[in-house]
């Protein structure tokens, strides 16, 4: 079957702004530009805005660990792309980037298959005037043997949901078969730390719902190769987080490198075999493999696309990259910006502000300026810690407890407001608060 015939089997897309990836940055850009296009007069409209993602819905990535643990319900926290496209005025097409024709300005999308192998959407080419790549990142196994075969990851909505199903199965087996459940998490960054705390909460809440004896059978271990947890945070945040996790019963092993993953546990350098019944890999960060040497674009060892301060890729000004999949070294810094939701959001807002004028009048995009507003890590309902960054009256300060928990919650609510608008975002927050009073505290279905 020819490529041309495949194209004709799916609705055609006119050239315009094409965004690959519906994460924090991609969905914010699509929503804002779609609304702007809808408001403009027809004679001065932006070109069509199209969002491409292989998934059907968006979940704020810093919340994936709560979906994985089941302390948040995935159905309540996800934003479906089709509904968001209708509300915000952009076009959504399911697909996954597999190639790029820079000369013809076309993206190549791989065929989309059902779980049983049936063809859902054929391979196709879509034209673009401006291309924004915002495909995020994934955990990096660094080539460690056995990780892909034996470890679970929570880099996406689908993976987080799959992990939640697996952990509930294991807990039921633990109770019904009078067996122990040893959960080992590799990676002491924010994802690993927050997942460990949420799993403690899952265990305690399960006991409250009648899983008598479960707490004594479940053990949680956090393994980090570096000398401390949360290496990107100030040392005092790392120390406070370590102490609180140990109070919650989490075993923390720092300075410990995993050399191999096996069906029954990890092999640890200098220690030997560490048994585990459920293994999670959340160490390292890299961009998707297909970005490496994509159509001759410059990329890093971690597959990130190298970009200029204008957020344009270093070898093609019609292609932009934002968020975790991009690498930007700003003047005065000794390393590229970190792959965080804060960076992705700020880059998204920069493109939202400058891309329309650049396309309409051919003006140059102003250089991107990053502001470090600090970092927050949440240990579920138990605690939260944060540093206040390098701007503001309290710059460099340290917060914890309810203040830090509120700050962490506001980051999510701000993201929802950017997607849905002030009033709709506020209603979503109100519904979440009502559901927290009416529904079980963990997923029980």
XYZ file of C-alpha atoms in Angstrom:
445
model
C 0.000 0.000 0.000
C 1.541 3.310 -1.049
C 2.211 6.215 1.295
C -0.028 8.444 -0.837
C -2.949 6.048 -0.421
C -2.317 5.978 3.329
C -2.493 9.772 3.439
C -5.837 9.780 1.653
C -7.312 7.443 4.271
C -6.985 10.089 7.005
C -8.262 13.684 7.027
C -5.745 16.006 5.393
C -4.012 18.694 7.424
C -3.161 22.068 5.952
C 0.293 23.467 6.589
C 0.507 25.614 9.697
C 1.851 25.201 13.213
C 2.361 21.515 13.980
C 3.142 20.528 17.570
C 4.538 17.071 18.295
C 3.791 15.989 21.861
C 0.918 16.876 24.171
C 2.795 17.243 27.447
C 3.163 20.304 29.661
C 4.673 22.494 26.945
C 2.985 21.063 23.863
C -0.587 21.188 25.164
C -0.162 24.674 26.647
C 1.130 25.980 23.309
C -1.625 24.290 21.295
C -4.354 25.542 23.650
C -3.122 29.144 23.793
C -2.470 29.489 20.053
C -5.738 27.748 19.207
C -7.684 30.233 21.317
C -5.745 33.139 19.841
C -6.513 31.957 16.314
C -10.206 31.624 17.150
C -10.344 35.213 18.451
C -8.556 36.786 15.504
C -10.327 38.135 12.456
C -10.235 35.813 9.467
C -8.001 38.136 7.457
C -5.277 38.079 10.116
C -5.627 34.608 11.526
C -2.774 32.442 12.585
C -2.303 29.352 10.432
C -3.976 26.169 11.639
C -2.648 24.678 14.872
C -2.314 20.875 14.946
C -1.289 18.738 17.912
C 0.128 15.247 17.329
C 0.374 12.677 20.131
C 0.233 8.895 20.173
C -1.811 8.895 23.396
C -5.424 9.998 23.702
C -5.140 12.090 26.862
C -2.784 14.293 28.864
C -1.772 13.996 32.523
C 0.499 16.583 34.154
C 3.790 14.710 34.311
C 4.695 15.652 37.913
C 1.487 13.869 38.929
C 2.243 10.525 37.241
C 3.615 9.012 40.451
C 0.232 9.555 42.163
C -1.535 7.817 39.262
C 1.002 4.977 39.529
C 0.352 4.545 43.249
C -3.409 4.920 42.862
C -3.650 7.787 45.336
C -5.180 9.832 42.496
C -7.766 8.577 40.026
C -6.527 8.743 36.452
C -10.018 9.374 35.074
C -10.320 12.559 37.150
C -6.871 13.971 36.362
C -6.539 13.449 32.624
C -7.418 15.879 29.827
C -8.526 14.160 26.634
C -6.980 15.707 23.540
C -10.124 15.565 21.420
C -12.185 17.463 24.005
C -9.404 19.980 24.600
C -8.981 20.545 20.851
C -12.679 21.337 20.494
C -12.640 23.681 23.509
C -9.438 25.516 22.586
C -9.680 25.642 18.804
C -6.840 23.448 17.590
C -6.757 20.163 15.659
C -5.726 16.884 17.291
C -4.418 13.950 15.306
C -3.204 10.679 16.848
C 0.252 9.651 15.734
C 3.910 9.218 16.582
C 6.793 11.001 14.896
C 9.125 8.598 13.091
C 10.856 10.860 10.571
C 11.176 14.330 9.170
C 11.490 15.734 5.645
C 13.017 19.159 6.243
C 13.261 20.017 2.542
C 9.539 19.499 1.939
C 8.620 20.607 5.473
C 6.696 17.458 6.297
C 6.590 15.261 9.383
C 6.455 11.488 8.941
C 4.123 9.678 11.334
C 4.352 5.972 12.092
C 1.264 3.761 11.770
C -0.821 3.552 14.932
C -1.707 0.004 15.982
C -4.191 -1.461 18.448
C -2.935 -3.649 21.298
C -3.724 -6.742 19.213
C -1.783 -5.474 16.202
C -4.688 -4.215 14.086
C -4.025 -1.056 12.090
C -5.845 1.968 13.496
C -4.259 4.909 11.693
C -1.930 4.386 8.728
C 1.491 5.956 8.280
C 1.232 9.420 6.778
C 2.956 12.726 6.025
C 1.741 16.058 7.376
C 2.968 19.467 6.137
C 4.064 22.291 8.412
C 5.087 25.942 8.267
C 6.488 25.879 11.811
C 7.191 22.683 13.712
C 7.345 22.536 17.517
C 8.817 19.351 18.989
C 7.759 18.836 22.615
C 7.922 15.069 23.104
C 9.251 15.166 26.669
C 11.658 12.677 28.185
C 11.911 9.192 29.616
C 13.957 7.340 32.209
C 17.458 6.379 31.103
C 18.539 2.811 31.812
C 22.128 3.610 30.715
C 22.272 0.234 28.996
C 21.932 -1.633 32.286
C 21.231 -5.319 31.484
C 17.733 -6.573 32.275
C 16.074 -3.221 32.966
C 13.823 -3.276 29.902
C 12.794 -6.881 30.588
C 12.169 -6.770 34.340
C 11.512 -3.172 35.448
C 8.425 -1.014 35.237
C 8.633 2.697 34.369
C 6.192 5.566 34.850
C 7.175 8.031 32.126
C 3.694 8.264 30.593
C 0.020 8.083 31.457
C -0.206 4.562 30.045
C 2.844 3.350 31.978
C 1.602 4.886 35.240
C -1.784 3.207 34.837
C -0.119 -0.127 34.046
C 2.057 0.165 37.151
C -0.991 0.863 39.300
C -2.740 -2.259 38.029
C 0.385 -4.317 38.723
C 0.957 -3.009 42.254
C -2.677 -3.715 43.193
C -2.377 -7.265 41.837
C 0.799 -7.783 43.854
C -0.812 -6.452 47.014
C -3.777 -8.779 46.604
C -1.420 -11.720 46.100
C 0.520 -10.598 49.158
C -2.612 -10.782 51.299
C -4.211 -13.890 49.780
C -1.020 -15.948 49.682
C 0.510 -14.691 52.928
C 3.621 -13.523 51.072
C 5.946 -10.540 51.321
C 5.960 -7.731 48.782
C 9.318 -6.022 48.304
C 9.187 -2.907 46.104
C 12.520 -1.506 44.900
C 12.720 1.896 43.197
C 15.889 2.880 41.369
C 16.464 6.618 41.142
C 16.546 9.150 43.958
C 15.272 12.097 41.958
C 11.881 13.721 42.457
C 9.981 10.892 40.734
C 11.541 8.118 42.807
C 11.244 10.018 46.082
C 7.628 11.030 45.532
C 6.634 7.547 44.334
C 8.109 5.975 47.479
C 6.019 8.266 49.696
C 2.844 7.643 47.682
C 3.348 3.877 47.974
C 3.601 4.250 51.749
C 0.306 6.142 51.653
C -1.240 3.468 49.409
C -0.248 0.782 51.919
C -1.569 2.678 54.936
C -4.864 3.545 53.247
C -5.285 -0.050 52.077
C -5.002 -1.166 55.699
C -7.673 1.383 56.638
C -9.964 -0.160 53.998
C -9.563 -3.635 55.498
C -6.245 -5.016 54.225
C -5.243 -6.123 57.715
C -1.600 -7.103 58.027
C -0.541 -5.585 54.713
C 1.769 -2.984 56.260
C 3.941 -5.660 57.827
C 4.346 -7.482 54.516
C 5.203 -4.545 52.256
C 8.697 -3.076 52.189
C 9.831 -0.140 50.039
C 13.470 0.509 49.121
C 14.836 3.525 47.270
C 18.195 2.990 45.526
C 20.301 5.964 44.383
C 23.741 5.774 42.759
C 24.737 9.284 43.837
C 25.815 10.361 47.307
C 22.432 11.907 48.180
C 18.801 12.044 47.168
C 17.475 14.902 45.018
C 20.839 15.922 43.583
C 19.234 18.893 41.780
C 17.993 20.324 45.111
C 20.011 22.105 47.813
C 21.663 19.690 50.294
C 19.387 20.710 53.193
C 16.310 19.714 51.150
C 17.915 16.355 50.391
C 18.735 15.777 54.059
C 15.240 16.687 55.244
C 13.655 14.455 52.600
C 15.890 11.516 53.548
C 15.012 11.850 57.217
C 11.271 12.001 56.510
C 11.329 8.989 54.188
C 13.151 6.930 56.782
C 10.546 7.984 59.367
C 7.907 6.610 56.995
C 9.698 3.263 56.870
C 11.351 3.599 53.466
C 14.813 2.043 53.246
C 17.133 4.431 51.405
C 20.396 3.240 49.836
C 22.600 6.030 48.465
C 25.940 5.550 46.725
C 24.632 2.257 45.371
C 24.883 1.422 41.671
C 22.691 -1.173 39.955
C 24.707 -3.373 37.596
C 21.900 -5.683 36.443
C 18.184 -6.263 36.822
C 16.900 -9.831 37.125
C 13.463 -11.364 37.482
C 13.912 -11.664 41.255
C 15.786 -8.437 42.030
C 18.802 -6.255 41.361
C 22.520 -6.906 41.314
C 24.213 -4.081 43.226
C 27.831 -3.066 42.797
C 29.858 -4.138 45.838
C 26.823 -5.599 47.586
C 25.540 -8.427 45.414
C 21.980 -9.599 44.927
C 19.136 -7.496 46.331
C 15.825 -9.388 46.141
C 12.684 -7.567 45.026
C 9.287 -8.698 43.795
C 8.349 -5.419 42.071
C 11.018 -3.237 40.480
C 10.658 0.339 39.257
C 13.240 2.255 37.226
C 13.095 6.051 37.517
C 16.796 6.901 37.231
C 18.280 9.223 34.644
C 16.645 11.285 31.937
C 16.883 11.106 28.177
C 14.793 12.231 25.230
C 13.149 9.580 23.000
C 15.603 7.611 20.874
C 14.041 8.645 17.550
C 15.293 12.218 18.077
C 18.931 11.186 17.761
C 20.198 12.395 14.378
C 16.625 13.154 13.293
C 16.908 14.508 9.733
C 20.358 15.860 10.493
C 19.280 17.997 13.460
C 21.933 18.430 16.133
C 21.348 16.336 19.263
C 23.127 15.511 22.520
C 24.195 12.158 23.956
C 20.845 12.081 25.730
C 18.972 12.535 22.403
C 17.944 16.116 23.226
C 17.725 18.526 20.299
C 20.217 21.370 20.596
C 18.414 24.712 20.393
C 19.348 28.397 20.247
C 18.071 31.039 22.720
C 15.213 31.674 20.260
C 14.162 28.035 20.941
C 14.817 27.207 17.276
C 16.901 24.132 16.560
C 20.515 24.909 15.756
C 20.258 23.694 12.135
C 16.715 24.604 11.081
C 14.930 27.835 11.995
C 11.517 26.433 11.033
C 11.794 23.785 13.763
C 11.501 24.586 17.455
C 12.082 22.296 20.432
C 10.913 22.935 24.000
C 10.857 21.154 27.321
C 12.708 17.982 28.278
C 13.521 16.997 24.687
C 15.572 20.163 24.117
C 19.021 21.227 25.273
C 19.636 24.955 25.781
C 22.841 26.387 27.208
C 22.272 30.029 28.112
C 25.017 32.606 28.525
C 26.432 32.645 32.039
C 25.462 29.035 32.801
C 27.880 26.120 32.910
C 25.307 23.498 31.922
C 22.066 23.291 29.902
C 18.730 24.043 31.544
C 17.364 21.105 33.562
C 14.546 18.902 32.197
C 11.806 20.143 34.516
C 8.170 21.156 34.164
C 9.170 24.696 35.197
C 11.528 25.054 32.227
C 8.968 23.494 29.856
C 6.269 25.912 31.009
C 8.462 29.000 30.665
C 9.606 27.975 27.185
C 6.008 27.306 26.173
C 4.956 30.778 27.330
C 7.861 32.315 25.407
C 6.741 30.688 22.154
C 3.118 31.602 22.803
C 4.165 35.247 23.145
C 6.508 35.449 20.156
C 5.657 32.777 17.573
C 2.495 34.452 16.162
C 4.361 37.678 15.324
C 7.279 35.737 13.896
C 4.973 33.870 11.509
C 2.799 36.855 10.599
C 5.470 39.508 10.083
C 8.634 37.498 9.771
C 10.119 39.109 12.872
C 12.814 37.376 14.880
C 11.910 35.694 18.135
C 13.433 37.352 21.193
C 15.979 35.296 23.159
C 14.501 33.158 25.909
C 15.240 34.159 29.507
C 14.918 31.581 32.262
C 13.977 32.422 35.824
C 14.654 29.865 38.523
C 11.732 30.099 40.935
C 12.897 27.143 42.990
C 11.897 23.511 43.278
C 9.355 21.550 45.281
C 9.139 17.895 46.206
C 5.980 16.442 47.731
C 5.805 13.397 49.983
C 2.063 13.018 49.507
C 0.026 13.915 52.562
C 3.007 13.455 54.858
C 5.208 16.430 54.044
C 6.710 18.607 51.315
C 9.956 20.512 50.931
C 11.125 23.268 48.650
C 13.738 25.865 47.844
C 12.609 29.293 46.666
C 15.076 29.739 43.829
C 16.998 32.843 42.823
C 14.259 35.438 42.367
C 11.977 37.314 44.694
C 12.239 38.733 48.201
C 12.719 35.289 49.798
C 15.213 34.005 47.229
C 17.218 31.010 48.375
C 14.763 30.304 51.203
C 13.592 26.911 52.453
C 9.980 25.901 52.993
C 8.325 22.709 54.184
C 5.055 21.338 55.471
C 1.710 22.875 54.551
C 3.240 25.906 52.855
C 5.281 23.693 50.525
C 2.298 21.386 49.942
C 0.159 24.378 48.995
C 2.867 25.625 46.638
C 3.078 22.221 44.974
C -0.702 22.105 44.556
C -0.738 25.603 43.057
C 1.731 24.561 40.357
C -0.787 21.979 39.161
C -3.759 24.333 39.444
C -1.870 26.972 37.456
C -1.275 24.423 34.703
C -4.981 23.565 34.651
C -5.877 27.256 34.438
C -3.586 27.707 31.436
C -5.263 24.781 29.699
C -8.894 25.471 30.569
C -9.098 29.132 31.514
C -9.663 30.733 34.919
C -13.322 29.799 35.505
C -13.219 26.272 34.108
C -9.925 25.618 35.885
C -11.489 26.819 39.126
C -14.473 24.509 38.656
C -12.136 21.568 38.079
C -10.367 22.393 41.345
C -13.731 22.566 43.155
C -14.792 19.198 41.727
C -11.480 17.680 42.839
C -12.048 18.967 46.368
C -15.570 17.548 46.442
C -14.387 14.191 45.105
C -11.666 14.037 47.758
C -14.446 14.135 50.373
C -16.828 11.726 48.663
C -14.602 9.119 47.010
C -12.109 6.617 48.442
C -8.627 8.008 49.064
C -7.083 5.310 46.851
C -8.141 3.505 43.716
C -10.144 0.423 44.706
C -11.757 -0.740 41.447
